[in-house]
Coordinates of C-alpha atoms in Angstrom, one line a residue:
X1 CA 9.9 17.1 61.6
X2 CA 13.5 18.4 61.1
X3 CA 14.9 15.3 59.8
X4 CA 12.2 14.8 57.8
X5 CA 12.5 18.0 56.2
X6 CA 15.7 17.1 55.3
X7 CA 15.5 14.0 53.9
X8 CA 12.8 15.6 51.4
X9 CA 15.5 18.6 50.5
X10 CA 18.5 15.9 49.9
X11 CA 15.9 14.0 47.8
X12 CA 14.8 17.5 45.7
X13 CA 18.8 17.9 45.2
X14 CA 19.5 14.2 44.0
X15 CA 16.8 14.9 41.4
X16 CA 18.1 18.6 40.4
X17 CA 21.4 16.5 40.3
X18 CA 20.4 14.2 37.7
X19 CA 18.1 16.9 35.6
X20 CA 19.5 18.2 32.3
X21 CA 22.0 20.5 32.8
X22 CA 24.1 17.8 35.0
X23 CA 24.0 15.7 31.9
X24 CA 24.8 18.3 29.7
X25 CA 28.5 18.4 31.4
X26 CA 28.6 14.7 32.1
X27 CA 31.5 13.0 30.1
X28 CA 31.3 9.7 28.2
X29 CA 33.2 6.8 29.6
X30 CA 33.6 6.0 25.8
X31 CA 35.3 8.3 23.4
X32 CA 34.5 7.4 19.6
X33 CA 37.3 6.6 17.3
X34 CA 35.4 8.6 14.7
X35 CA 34.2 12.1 14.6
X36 CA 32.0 12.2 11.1
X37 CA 29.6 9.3 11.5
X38 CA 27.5 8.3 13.9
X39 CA 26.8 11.9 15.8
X40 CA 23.6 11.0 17.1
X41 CA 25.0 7.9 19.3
X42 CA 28.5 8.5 20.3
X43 CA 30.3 10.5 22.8
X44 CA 27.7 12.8 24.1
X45 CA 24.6 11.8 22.5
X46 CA 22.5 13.4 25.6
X47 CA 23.6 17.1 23.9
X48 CA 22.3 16.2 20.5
X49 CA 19.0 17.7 18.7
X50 CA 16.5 15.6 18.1
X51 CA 16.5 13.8 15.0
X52 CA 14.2 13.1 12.2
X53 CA 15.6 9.3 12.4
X54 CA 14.3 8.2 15.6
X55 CA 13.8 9.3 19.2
X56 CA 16.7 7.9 20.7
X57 CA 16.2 10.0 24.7
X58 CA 13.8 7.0 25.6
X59 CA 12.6 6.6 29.2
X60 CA 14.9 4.3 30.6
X61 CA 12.4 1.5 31.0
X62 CA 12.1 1.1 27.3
X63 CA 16.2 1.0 27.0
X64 CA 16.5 -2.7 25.7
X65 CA 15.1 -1.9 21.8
X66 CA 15.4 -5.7 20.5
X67 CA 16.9 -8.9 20.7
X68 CA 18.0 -10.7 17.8
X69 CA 19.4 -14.4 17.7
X70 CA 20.2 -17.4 14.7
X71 CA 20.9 -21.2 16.8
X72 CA 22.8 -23.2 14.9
X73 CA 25.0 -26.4 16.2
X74 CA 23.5 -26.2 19.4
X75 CA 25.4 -22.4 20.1
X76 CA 22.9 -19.9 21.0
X77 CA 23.3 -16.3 19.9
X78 CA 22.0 -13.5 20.8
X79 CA 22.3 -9.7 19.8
X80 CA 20.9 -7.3 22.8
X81 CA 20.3 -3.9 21.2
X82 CA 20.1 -0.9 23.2
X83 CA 19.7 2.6 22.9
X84 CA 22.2 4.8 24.3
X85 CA 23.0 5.0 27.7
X86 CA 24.1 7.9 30.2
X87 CA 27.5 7.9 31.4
X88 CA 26.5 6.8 35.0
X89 CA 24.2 4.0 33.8
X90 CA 25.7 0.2 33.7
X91 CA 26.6 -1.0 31.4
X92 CA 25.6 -4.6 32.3
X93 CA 22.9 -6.8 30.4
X94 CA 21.1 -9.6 31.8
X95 CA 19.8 -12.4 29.7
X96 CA 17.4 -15.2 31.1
X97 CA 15.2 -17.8 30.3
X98 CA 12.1 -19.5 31.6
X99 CA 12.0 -22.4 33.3
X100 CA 8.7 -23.8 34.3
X101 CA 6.7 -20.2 35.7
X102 CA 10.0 -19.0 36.8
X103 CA 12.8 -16.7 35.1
X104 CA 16.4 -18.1 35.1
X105 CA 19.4 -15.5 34.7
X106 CA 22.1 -17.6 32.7
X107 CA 24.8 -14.8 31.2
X108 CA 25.5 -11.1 31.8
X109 CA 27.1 -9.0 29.3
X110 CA 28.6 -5.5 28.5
X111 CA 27.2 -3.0 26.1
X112 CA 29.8 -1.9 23.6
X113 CA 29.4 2.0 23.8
X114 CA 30.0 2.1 20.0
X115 CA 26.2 1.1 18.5
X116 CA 25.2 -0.2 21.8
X117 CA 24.8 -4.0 21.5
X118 CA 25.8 -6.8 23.2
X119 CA 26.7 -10.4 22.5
X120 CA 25.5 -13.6 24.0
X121 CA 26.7 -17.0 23.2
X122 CA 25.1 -20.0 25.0
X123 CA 26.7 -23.4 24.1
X124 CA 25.0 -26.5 24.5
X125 CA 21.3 -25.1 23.5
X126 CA 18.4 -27.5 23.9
X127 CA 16.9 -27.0 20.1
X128 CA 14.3 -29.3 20.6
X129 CA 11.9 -27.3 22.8
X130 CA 11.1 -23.4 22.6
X131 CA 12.3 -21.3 25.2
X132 CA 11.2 -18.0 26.4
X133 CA 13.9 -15.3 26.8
X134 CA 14.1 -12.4 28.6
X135 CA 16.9 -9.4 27.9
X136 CA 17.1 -7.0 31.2
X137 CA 19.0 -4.0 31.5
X138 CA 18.9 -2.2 35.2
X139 CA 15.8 -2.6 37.0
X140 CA 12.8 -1.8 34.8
X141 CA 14.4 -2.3 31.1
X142 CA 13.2 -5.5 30.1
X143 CA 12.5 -7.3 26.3
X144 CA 10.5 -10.7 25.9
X145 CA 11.1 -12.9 23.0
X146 CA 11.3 -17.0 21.9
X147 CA 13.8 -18.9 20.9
X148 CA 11.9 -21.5 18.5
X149 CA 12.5 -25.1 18.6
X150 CA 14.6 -26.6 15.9
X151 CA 11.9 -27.5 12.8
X152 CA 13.5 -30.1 11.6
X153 CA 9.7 -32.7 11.8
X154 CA 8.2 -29.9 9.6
X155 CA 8.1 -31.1 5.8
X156 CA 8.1 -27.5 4.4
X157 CA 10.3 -25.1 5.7
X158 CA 9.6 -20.8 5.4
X159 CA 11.8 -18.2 4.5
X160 CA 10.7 -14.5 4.6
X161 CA 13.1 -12.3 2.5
X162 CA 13.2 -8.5 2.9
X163 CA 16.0 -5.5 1.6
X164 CA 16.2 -2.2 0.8
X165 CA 14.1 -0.5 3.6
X166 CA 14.2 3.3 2.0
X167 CA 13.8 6.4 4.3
X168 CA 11.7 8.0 1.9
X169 CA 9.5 6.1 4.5
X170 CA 10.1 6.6 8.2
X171 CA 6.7 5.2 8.8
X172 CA 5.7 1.5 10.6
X173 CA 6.2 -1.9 8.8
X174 CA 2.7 -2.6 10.1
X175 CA 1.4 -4.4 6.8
X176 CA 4.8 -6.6 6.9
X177 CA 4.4 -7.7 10.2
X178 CA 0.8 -8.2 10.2
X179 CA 1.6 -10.6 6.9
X180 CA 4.7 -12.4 7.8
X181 CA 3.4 -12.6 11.1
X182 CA 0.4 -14.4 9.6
X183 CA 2.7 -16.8 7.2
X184 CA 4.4 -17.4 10.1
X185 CA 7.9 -18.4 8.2
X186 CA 10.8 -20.9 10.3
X187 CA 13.7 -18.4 9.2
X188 CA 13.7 -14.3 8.6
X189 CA 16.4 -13.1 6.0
X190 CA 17.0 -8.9 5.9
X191 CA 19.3 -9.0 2.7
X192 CA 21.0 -5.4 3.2
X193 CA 20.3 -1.5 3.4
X194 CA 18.3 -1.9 6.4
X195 CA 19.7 2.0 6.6
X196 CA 19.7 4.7 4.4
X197 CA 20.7 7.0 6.2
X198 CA 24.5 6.4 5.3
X199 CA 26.1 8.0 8.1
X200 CA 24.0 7.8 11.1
X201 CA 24.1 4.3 11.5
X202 CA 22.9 3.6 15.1
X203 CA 20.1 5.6 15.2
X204 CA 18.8 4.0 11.5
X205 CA 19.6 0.6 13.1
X206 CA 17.2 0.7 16.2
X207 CA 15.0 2.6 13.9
X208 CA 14.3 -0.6 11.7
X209 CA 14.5 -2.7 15.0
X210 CA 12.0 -1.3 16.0
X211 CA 9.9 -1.2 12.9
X212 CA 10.3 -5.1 12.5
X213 CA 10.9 -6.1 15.8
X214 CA 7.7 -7.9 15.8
X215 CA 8.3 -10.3 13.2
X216 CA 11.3 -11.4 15.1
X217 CA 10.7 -11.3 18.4
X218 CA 10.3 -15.0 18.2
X219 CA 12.2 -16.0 15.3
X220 CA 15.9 -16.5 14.2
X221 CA 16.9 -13.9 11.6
X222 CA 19.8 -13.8 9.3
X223 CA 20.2 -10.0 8.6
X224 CA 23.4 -8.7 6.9
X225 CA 24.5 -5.6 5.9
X226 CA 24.9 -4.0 2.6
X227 CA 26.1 -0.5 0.7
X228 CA 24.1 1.9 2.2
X229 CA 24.3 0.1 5.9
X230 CA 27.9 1.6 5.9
X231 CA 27.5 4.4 4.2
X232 CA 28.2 4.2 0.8
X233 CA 25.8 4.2 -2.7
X234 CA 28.1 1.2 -3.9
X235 CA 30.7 -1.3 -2.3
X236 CA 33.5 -3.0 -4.0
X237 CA 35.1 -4.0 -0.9
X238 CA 38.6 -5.2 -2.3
X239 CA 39.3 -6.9 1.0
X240 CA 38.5 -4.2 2.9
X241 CA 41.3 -1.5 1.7
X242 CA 40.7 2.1 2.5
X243 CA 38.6 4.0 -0.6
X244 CA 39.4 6.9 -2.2
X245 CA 36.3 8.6 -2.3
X246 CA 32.7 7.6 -0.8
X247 CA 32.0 6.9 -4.8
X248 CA 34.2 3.9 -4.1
X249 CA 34.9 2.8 -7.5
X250 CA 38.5 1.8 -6.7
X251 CA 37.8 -0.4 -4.1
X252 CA 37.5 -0.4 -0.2
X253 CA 35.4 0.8 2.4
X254 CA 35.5 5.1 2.8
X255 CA 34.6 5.8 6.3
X256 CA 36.6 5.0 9.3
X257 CA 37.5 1.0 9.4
X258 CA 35.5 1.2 13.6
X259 CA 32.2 2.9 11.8
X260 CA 32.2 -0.5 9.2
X261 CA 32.9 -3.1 12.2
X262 CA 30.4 -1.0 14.4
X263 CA 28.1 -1.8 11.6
X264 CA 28.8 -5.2 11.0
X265 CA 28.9 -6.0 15.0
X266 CA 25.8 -4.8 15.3
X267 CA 24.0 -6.6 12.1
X268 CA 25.8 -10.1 11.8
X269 CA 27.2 -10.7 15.5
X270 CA 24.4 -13.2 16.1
X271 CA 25.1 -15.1 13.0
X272 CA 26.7 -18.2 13.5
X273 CA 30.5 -18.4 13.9
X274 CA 32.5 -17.4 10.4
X275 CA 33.5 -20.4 8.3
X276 CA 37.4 -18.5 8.7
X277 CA 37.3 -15.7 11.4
X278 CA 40.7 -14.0 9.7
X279 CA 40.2 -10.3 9.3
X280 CA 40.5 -8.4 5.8
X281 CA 42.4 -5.5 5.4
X282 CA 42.1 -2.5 8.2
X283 CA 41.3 -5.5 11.0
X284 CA 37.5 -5.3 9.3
X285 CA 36.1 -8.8 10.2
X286 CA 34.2 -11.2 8.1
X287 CA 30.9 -13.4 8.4
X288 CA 30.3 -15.5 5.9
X289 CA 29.1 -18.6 7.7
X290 CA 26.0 -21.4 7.2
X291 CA 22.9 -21.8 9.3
X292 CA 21.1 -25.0 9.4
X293 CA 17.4 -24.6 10.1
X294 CA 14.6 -27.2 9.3
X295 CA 17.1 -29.6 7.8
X296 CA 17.7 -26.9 5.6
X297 CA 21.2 -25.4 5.2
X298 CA 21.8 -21.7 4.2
X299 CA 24.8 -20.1 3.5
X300 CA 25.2 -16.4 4.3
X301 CA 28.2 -15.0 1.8
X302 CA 29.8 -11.8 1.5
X303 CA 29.5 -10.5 -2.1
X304 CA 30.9 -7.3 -1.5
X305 CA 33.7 -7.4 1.3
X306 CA 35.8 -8.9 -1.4
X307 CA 34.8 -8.0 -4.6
X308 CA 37.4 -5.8 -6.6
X309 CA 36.7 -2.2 -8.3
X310 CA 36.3 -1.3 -11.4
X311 CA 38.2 1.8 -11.4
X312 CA 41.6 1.7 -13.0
X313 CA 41.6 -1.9 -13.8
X314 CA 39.3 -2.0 -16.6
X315 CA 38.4 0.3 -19.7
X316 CA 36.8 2.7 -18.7
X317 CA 33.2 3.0 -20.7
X318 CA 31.5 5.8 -19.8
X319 CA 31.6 9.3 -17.8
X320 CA 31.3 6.8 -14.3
X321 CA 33.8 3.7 -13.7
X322 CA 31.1 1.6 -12.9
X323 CA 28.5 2.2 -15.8
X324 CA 28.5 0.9 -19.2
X325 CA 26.4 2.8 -21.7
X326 CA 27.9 1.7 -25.0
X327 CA 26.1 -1.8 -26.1
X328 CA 29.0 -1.8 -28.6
X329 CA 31.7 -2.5 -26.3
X330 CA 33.3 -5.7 -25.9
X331 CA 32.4 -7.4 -22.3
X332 CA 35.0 -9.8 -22.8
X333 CA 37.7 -6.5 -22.0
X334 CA 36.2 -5.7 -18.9
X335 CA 36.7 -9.5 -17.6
X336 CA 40.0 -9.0 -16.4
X337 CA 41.9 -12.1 -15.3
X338 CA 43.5 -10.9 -11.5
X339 CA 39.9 -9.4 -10.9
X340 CA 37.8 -11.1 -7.7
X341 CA 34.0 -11.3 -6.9
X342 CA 34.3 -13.6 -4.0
X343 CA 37.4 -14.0 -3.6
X344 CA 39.6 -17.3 -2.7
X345 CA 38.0 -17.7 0.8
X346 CA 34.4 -18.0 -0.2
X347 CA 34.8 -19.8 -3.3
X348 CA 36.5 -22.1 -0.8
X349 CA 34.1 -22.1 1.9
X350 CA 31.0 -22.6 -1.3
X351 CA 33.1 -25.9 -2.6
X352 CA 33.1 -27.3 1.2
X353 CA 29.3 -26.1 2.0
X354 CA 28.4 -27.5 -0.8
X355 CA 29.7 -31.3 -0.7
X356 CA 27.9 -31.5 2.5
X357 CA 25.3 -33.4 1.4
X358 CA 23.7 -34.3 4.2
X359 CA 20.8 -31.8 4.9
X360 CA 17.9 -31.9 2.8
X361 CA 17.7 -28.8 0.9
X362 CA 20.5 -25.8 0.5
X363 CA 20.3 -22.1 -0.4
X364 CA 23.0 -19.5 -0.7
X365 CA 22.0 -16.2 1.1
X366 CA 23.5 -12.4 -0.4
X367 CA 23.4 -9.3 -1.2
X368 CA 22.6 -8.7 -4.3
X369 CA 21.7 -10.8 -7.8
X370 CA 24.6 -12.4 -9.9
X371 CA 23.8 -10.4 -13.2
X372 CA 22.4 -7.6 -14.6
X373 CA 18.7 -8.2 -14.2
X374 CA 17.7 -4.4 -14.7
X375 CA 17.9 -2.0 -18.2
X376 CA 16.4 1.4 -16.8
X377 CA 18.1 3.2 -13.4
X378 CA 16.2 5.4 -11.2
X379 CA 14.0 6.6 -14.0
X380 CA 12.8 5.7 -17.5
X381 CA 15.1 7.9 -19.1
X382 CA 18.6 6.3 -17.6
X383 CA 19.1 3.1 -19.6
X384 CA 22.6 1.3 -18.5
X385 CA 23.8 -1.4 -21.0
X386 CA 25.7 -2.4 -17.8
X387 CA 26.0 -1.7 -14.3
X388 CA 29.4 -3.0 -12.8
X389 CA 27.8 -2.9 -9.2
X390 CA 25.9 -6.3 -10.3
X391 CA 27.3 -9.8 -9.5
X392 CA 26.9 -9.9 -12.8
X393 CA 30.7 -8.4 -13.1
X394 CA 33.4 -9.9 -13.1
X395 CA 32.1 -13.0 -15.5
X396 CA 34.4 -15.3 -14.6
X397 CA 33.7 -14.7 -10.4
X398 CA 30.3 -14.8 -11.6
X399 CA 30.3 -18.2 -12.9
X400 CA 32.4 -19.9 -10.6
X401 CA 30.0 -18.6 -7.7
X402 CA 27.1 -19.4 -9.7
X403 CA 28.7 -23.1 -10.7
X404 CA 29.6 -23.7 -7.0
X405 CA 25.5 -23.2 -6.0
X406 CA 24.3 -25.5 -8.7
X407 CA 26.9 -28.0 -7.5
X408 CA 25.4 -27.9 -4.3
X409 CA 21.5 -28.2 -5.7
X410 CA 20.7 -24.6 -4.1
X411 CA 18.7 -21.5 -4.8
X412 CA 19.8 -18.0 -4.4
X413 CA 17.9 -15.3 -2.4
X414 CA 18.9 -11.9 -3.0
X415 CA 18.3 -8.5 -2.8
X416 CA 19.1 -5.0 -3.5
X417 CA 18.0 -4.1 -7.2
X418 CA 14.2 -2.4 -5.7
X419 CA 13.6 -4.8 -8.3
X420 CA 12.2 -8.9 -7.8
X421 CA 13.4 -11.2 -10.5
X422 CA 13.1 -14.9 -10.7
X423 CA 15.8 -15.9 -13.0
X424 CA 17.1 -19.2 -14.5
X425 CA 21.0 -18.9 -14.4
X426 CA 23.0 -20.0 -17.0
X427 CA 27.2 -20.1 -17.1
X428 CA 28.3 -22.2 -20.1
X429 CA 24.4 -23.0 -21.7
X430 CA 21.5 -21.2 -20.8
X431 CA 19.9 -22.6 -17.7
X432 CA 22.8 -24.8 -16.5
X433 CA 23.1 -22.5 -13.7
X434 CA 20.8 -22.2 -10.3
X435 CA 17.2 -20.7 -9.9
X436 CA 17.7 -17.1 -8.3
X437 CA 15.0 -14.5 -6.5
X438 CA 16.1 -11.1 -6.0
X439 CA 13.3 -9.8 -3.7
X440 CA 11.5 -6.7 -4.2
X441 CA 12.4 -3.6 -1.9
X442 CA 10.4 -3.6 1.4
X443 CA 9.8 0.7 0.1
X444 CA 10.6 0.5 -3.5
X445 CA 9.9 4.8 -4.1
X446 CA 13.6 5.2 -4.5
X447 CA 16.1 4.6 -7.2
X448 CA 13.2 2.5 -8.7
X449 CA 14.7 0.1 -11.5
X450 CA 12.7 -1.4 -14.8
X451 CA 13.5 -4.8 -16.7
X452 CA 12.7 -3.3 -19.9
X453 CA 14.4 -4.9 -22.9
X454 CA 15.5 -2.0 -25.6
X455 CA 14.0 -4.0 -28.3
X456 CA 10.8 -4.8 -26.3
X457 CA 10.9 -8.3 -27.2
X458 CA 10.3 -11.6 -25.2
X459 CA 13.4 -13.9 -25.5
X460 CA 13.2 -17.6 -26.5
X461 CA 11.6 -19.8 -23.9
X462 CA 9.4 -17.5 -22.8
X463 CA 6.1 -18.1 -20.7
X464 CA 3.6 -15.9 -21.9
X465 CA 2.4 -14.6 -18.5
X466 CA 4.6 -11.4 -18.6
X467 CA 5.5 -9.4 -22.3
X468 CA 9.6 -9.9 -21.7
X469 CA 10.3 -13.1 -20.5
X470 CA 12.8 -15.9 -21.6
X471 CA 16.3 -16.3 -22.8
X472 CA 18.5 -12.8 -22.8
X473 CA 21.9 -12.0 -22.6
X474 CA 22.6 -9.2 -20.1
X475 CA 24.9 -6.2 -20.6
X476 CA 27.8 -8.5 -19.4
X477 CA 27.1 -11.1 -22.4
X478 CA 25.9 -13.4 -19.1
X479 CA 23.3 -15.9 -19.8
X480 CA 19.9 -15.9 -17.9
X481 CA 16.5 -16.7 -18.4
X482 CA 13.9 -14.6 -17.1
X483 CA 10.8 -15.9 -15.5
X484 CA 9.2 -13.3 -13.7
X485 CA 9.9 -9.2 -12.7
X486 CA 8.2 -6.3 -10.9
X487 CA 8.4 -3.2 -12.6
X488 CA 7.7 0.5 -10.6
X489 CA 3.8 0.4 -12.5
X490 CA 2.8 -2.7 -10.2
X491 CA 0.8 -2.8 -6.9
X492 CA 2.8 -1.3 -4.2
X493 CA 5.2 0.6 -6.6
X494 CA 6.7 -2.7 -7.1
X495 CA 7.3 -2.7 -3.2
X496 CA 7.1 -5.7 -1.1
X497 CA 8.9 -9.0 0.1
X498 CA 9.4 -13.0 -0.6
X499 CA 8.5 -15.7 0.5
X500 CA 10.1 -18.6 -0.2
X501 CA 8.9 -22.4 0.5
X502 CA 11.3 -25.4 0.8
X503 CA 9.3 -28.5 -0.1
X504 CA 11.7 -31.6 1.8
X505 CA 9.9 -34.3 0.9
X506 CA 9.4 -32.8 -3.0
X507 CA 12.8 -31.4 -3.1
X508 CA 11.4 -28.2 -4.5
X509 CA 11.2 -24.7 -3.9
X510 CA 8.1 -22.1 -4.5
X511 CA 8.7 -18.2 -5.0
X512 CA 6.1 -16.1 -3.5
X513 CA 6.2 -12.2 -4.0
X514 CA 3.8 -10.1 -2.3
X515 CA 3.1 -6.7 -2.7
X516 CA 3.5 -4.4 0.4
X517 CA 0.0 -3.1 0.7
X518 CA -1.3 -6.6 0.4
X519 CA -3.8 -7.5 3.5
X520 CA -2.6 -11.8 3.3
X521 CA -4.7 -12.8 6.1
X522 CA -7.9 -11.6 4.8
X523 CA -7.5 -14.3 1.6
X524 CA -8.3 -11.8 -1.0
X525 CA -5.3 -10.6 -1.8
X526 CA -3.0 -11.6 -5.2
X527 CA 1.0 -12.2 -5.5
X528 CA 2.7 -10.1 -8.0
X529 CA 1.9 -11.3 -11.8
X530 CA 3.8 -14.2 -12.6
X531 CA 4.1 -15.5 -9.1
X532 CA 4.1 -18.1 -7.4
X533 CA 6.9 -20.2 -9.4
X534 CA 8.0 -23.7 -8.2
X535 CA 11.1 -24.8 -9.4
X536 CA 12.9 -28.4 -8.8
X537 CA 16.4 -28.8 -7.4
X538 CA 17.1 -32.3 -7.1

């Protein structure tokens, strides 16, 4: 009875060991570089309030949030993303697949303390069959996903495009999961500020994980990051010098060089290797890279890392740097010759990409649109002749990014403007350029923008289906055709996602653009007005 008593008191003590106040005084193997940005993850988390972000003190069996994964060239990878972990819990992750009824462990990794993810890269992947994968962390935390089979017998190949997933809305992503779910698309594209919450990166990171998980669990996924992903309303990158000011109108990222690689470790890591690996400025790495899926070759570019600021390199035109109000002005003065969009290396890697001829269809991956496809700002009242955080600026990057895509026959899929455009590019003539979609924001009740011209007239060429289509010049004197837009006063607050349909055999490509509330699988529901649109790229 004695030694029975015992054991039961050394068992009560382990457990009064472990309780809060040991982990109050624990200390983190991992001290972060930074002190300002990402509180609720680093150093020792375990101490922090909760947050209104996300519950980040999960029981331990639910640890592993997510995997994410792209295959492309037969290389597997794979993004495990964890919550934070207590000082005396390993740091090891286990990844496995089926074979037959039975799991197979084939890699073990480490957990970066800094955002908590962890890399695997499988070489020699079978894409010909699906595989089941399974991401295990200590004995109970375990995530279940599929790694599809390569599409490439499927005529028609899906892309689901999302951006600009606002915190105005900490809510579920039930309606986009249920939809996308339903269209079942090959591919998954997040085109950027899949955080707002500018500083707290980690915590707004699993957040979205977990709010889209579902749509791909058993999916690849291109996601990249944007502005507000690393904390800043607007990114010139300038090859990744050090800002100024958050503002960043001079160029560069603000916050410390580790936050923006934490960032970009935990967004693009699983994207396939970088065209050229070389680091920019600060040791910040790059991603630019292309992913085959289907037959159908996308290239993921950068166009922000390298773009330059506006501030102290051009006229200045108004009380900002970076907004033109005057419609007087003379664009060709702000088209500075030295100024960069993106850059040497990219307009490189497009020119290569592009000659590859061999995969059926192409389509260029980014950020944000390559002009200035919105008049009013964040409400009625602020019209902008020009906005110089567009690709729109500079016009000569502009157009040799925009010639480089038609070269190579593809379309554009953006994001960004809380705004979905279809527009015909144009560089020398109008609509000598490529076919572009900027997607709508997934919660467009913030910073809402209007295509509203000042004159309220359609443009030559125009369609009839919505008041202000056809041929326009935008603040930048940049040629483009409008064929379809979303304004605030639609379904869904103009809120929503695309779909986006590559026809092989047909060499064509259809726009969808459904609103967020819409119920797809029920069959009743409309596209936005003006979509679909099928456009021909041969």
């Amino acid at each position: 009875m004695n030694k029975l008593l015992g054991i039961i008191m050394l068992l009560v003590l382990a457990v009064a060991c472990n309780g809060p106040k040991q982990q109050a005084t624990m200390e983190p193997p991992v001290k972060a570089p930074f002190s300002n940005v990402d509180t609720l993850a680093i150093n020792d988390w375990w101490n922090r309030s909760d947050n209104p972000i996300v519950n980040l003190k999960v029981e331990r069996k639910d640890v592993v949030a997510f995997g994410i994964y792209t295959v492309s060239n037969n290389v597997l990878k794979l993004s495990a993303q964890l919550f934070p972990l207590y000082p005396n819990e390993s740091r090891e992750v286990r990844l496995a697949i089926k074979e037959g009824n039975s799991w197979k462990e084939i890699q073990k990794q480490q957990v970066n303390d800094l955002g908590w993810s962890a890399l695997f890269r499988v070489e020699n992947w079978d894409s010909s069959k699906d595989t089941a994968y399974r991401l295990s962390h200590g004995t109970e935390a375990t995530f279940e996903g599929l790694i599809r089979k390569d599409p490439r017998d499927k005529s028609e190949i899906v892309l689901a495009a999302m951006s600009c997933n606002s915190n105005k809305d900490r809510g579920d992503r039930a309606n986009y999961v249920r939809n996308i779910n339903y269209q079942n698309p090959d591919l998954i594209f997040f085109g950027g500020d899949q955080s707002y919450d500018h500083t707290e990166h980690t915590a707004a990171w699993l957040k979205f994980g977990m709010q889209f998980r579902e749509i791909f669990r058993e999916r690849p996924c291109v996601t990249i990051p944007d502005d507000h992903d690393i904390g800043q309303g607007n990114l010139w990158g300038e090859y990744g010098k050090k800002a100024s000011s958050r503002a960043g109108s001079d160029g560069g990222y603000f916050f410390h060089p580790e936050y923006v690689k934490m960032v970009e470790r935990c967004q693009t890591s699983h994207l396939p290797d970088p065209y050229d690996p070389t680091p920019v400025k600060q040791g910040i790495g790059v991603y630019y890279t292309n992913l085959i899926v289907g037959d159908v070759d996308f290239a993921v570019i950068e166009d922000r890392k390298f773009k330059s600021g506006p501030e102290g390199k051009i006229p200045q035109q108004g009380p900002r740097p970076d907004h033109i109000r005057n419609p007087d002005y003379d664009p060709a003065s702000i088209d500075v010759e030295g100024l960069e969009l993106l850059g040497g290396r990219q307009e490189k890697f497009l020119d290569e990409w592009g000659k590859d001829q061999n995969p059926a269809m192409k389509a260029v991956l980014s950020a944000t649109g390559f002009c200035g496809g919105a008049h009013l700002h964040g409400r009625k009242e602020n019209r902008l002749h020009a906005d110089l955080d567009s690709n729109g600026w500079p016009q000569t990057g502009r157009n040799n990014a925009l010639k480089a895509i038609k070269k190579a026959n593809a379309v554009h899929i953006a994001g960004d403007q809380h705004l979905a455009t279809v527009i015909h590019h144009g560089t020398d003539e109008f609509e000598d350029g490529p076919w572009a979609f900027v997607v709508p924001a997934l919660v467009n009740n913030y910073y809402s923008r209007w295509w509203w011209p000042e004159d309220e007239k359609p443009g030559e060429n125009n369609n009839d289906i919505l008041p202000w289509t056809g041929r326009y010049l935008d603040g930048f004197n940049n040629k483009i055709t409008m064929q379809a837009y979303v304004n605030p006063e639609s379904p869904s607050k103009g809120g929503g996602y695309g779909l986006i349909r590559f026809n092989k055999d047909d060499k064509e490509v259809t726009f969808e653009c459904w609103p967020r509330n819409a119920d797809v699988p029920s069959g009743q529901s409309k596209q936005f007005t003006g979509w679909p649109i099928t456009v021909s790229v041969d």
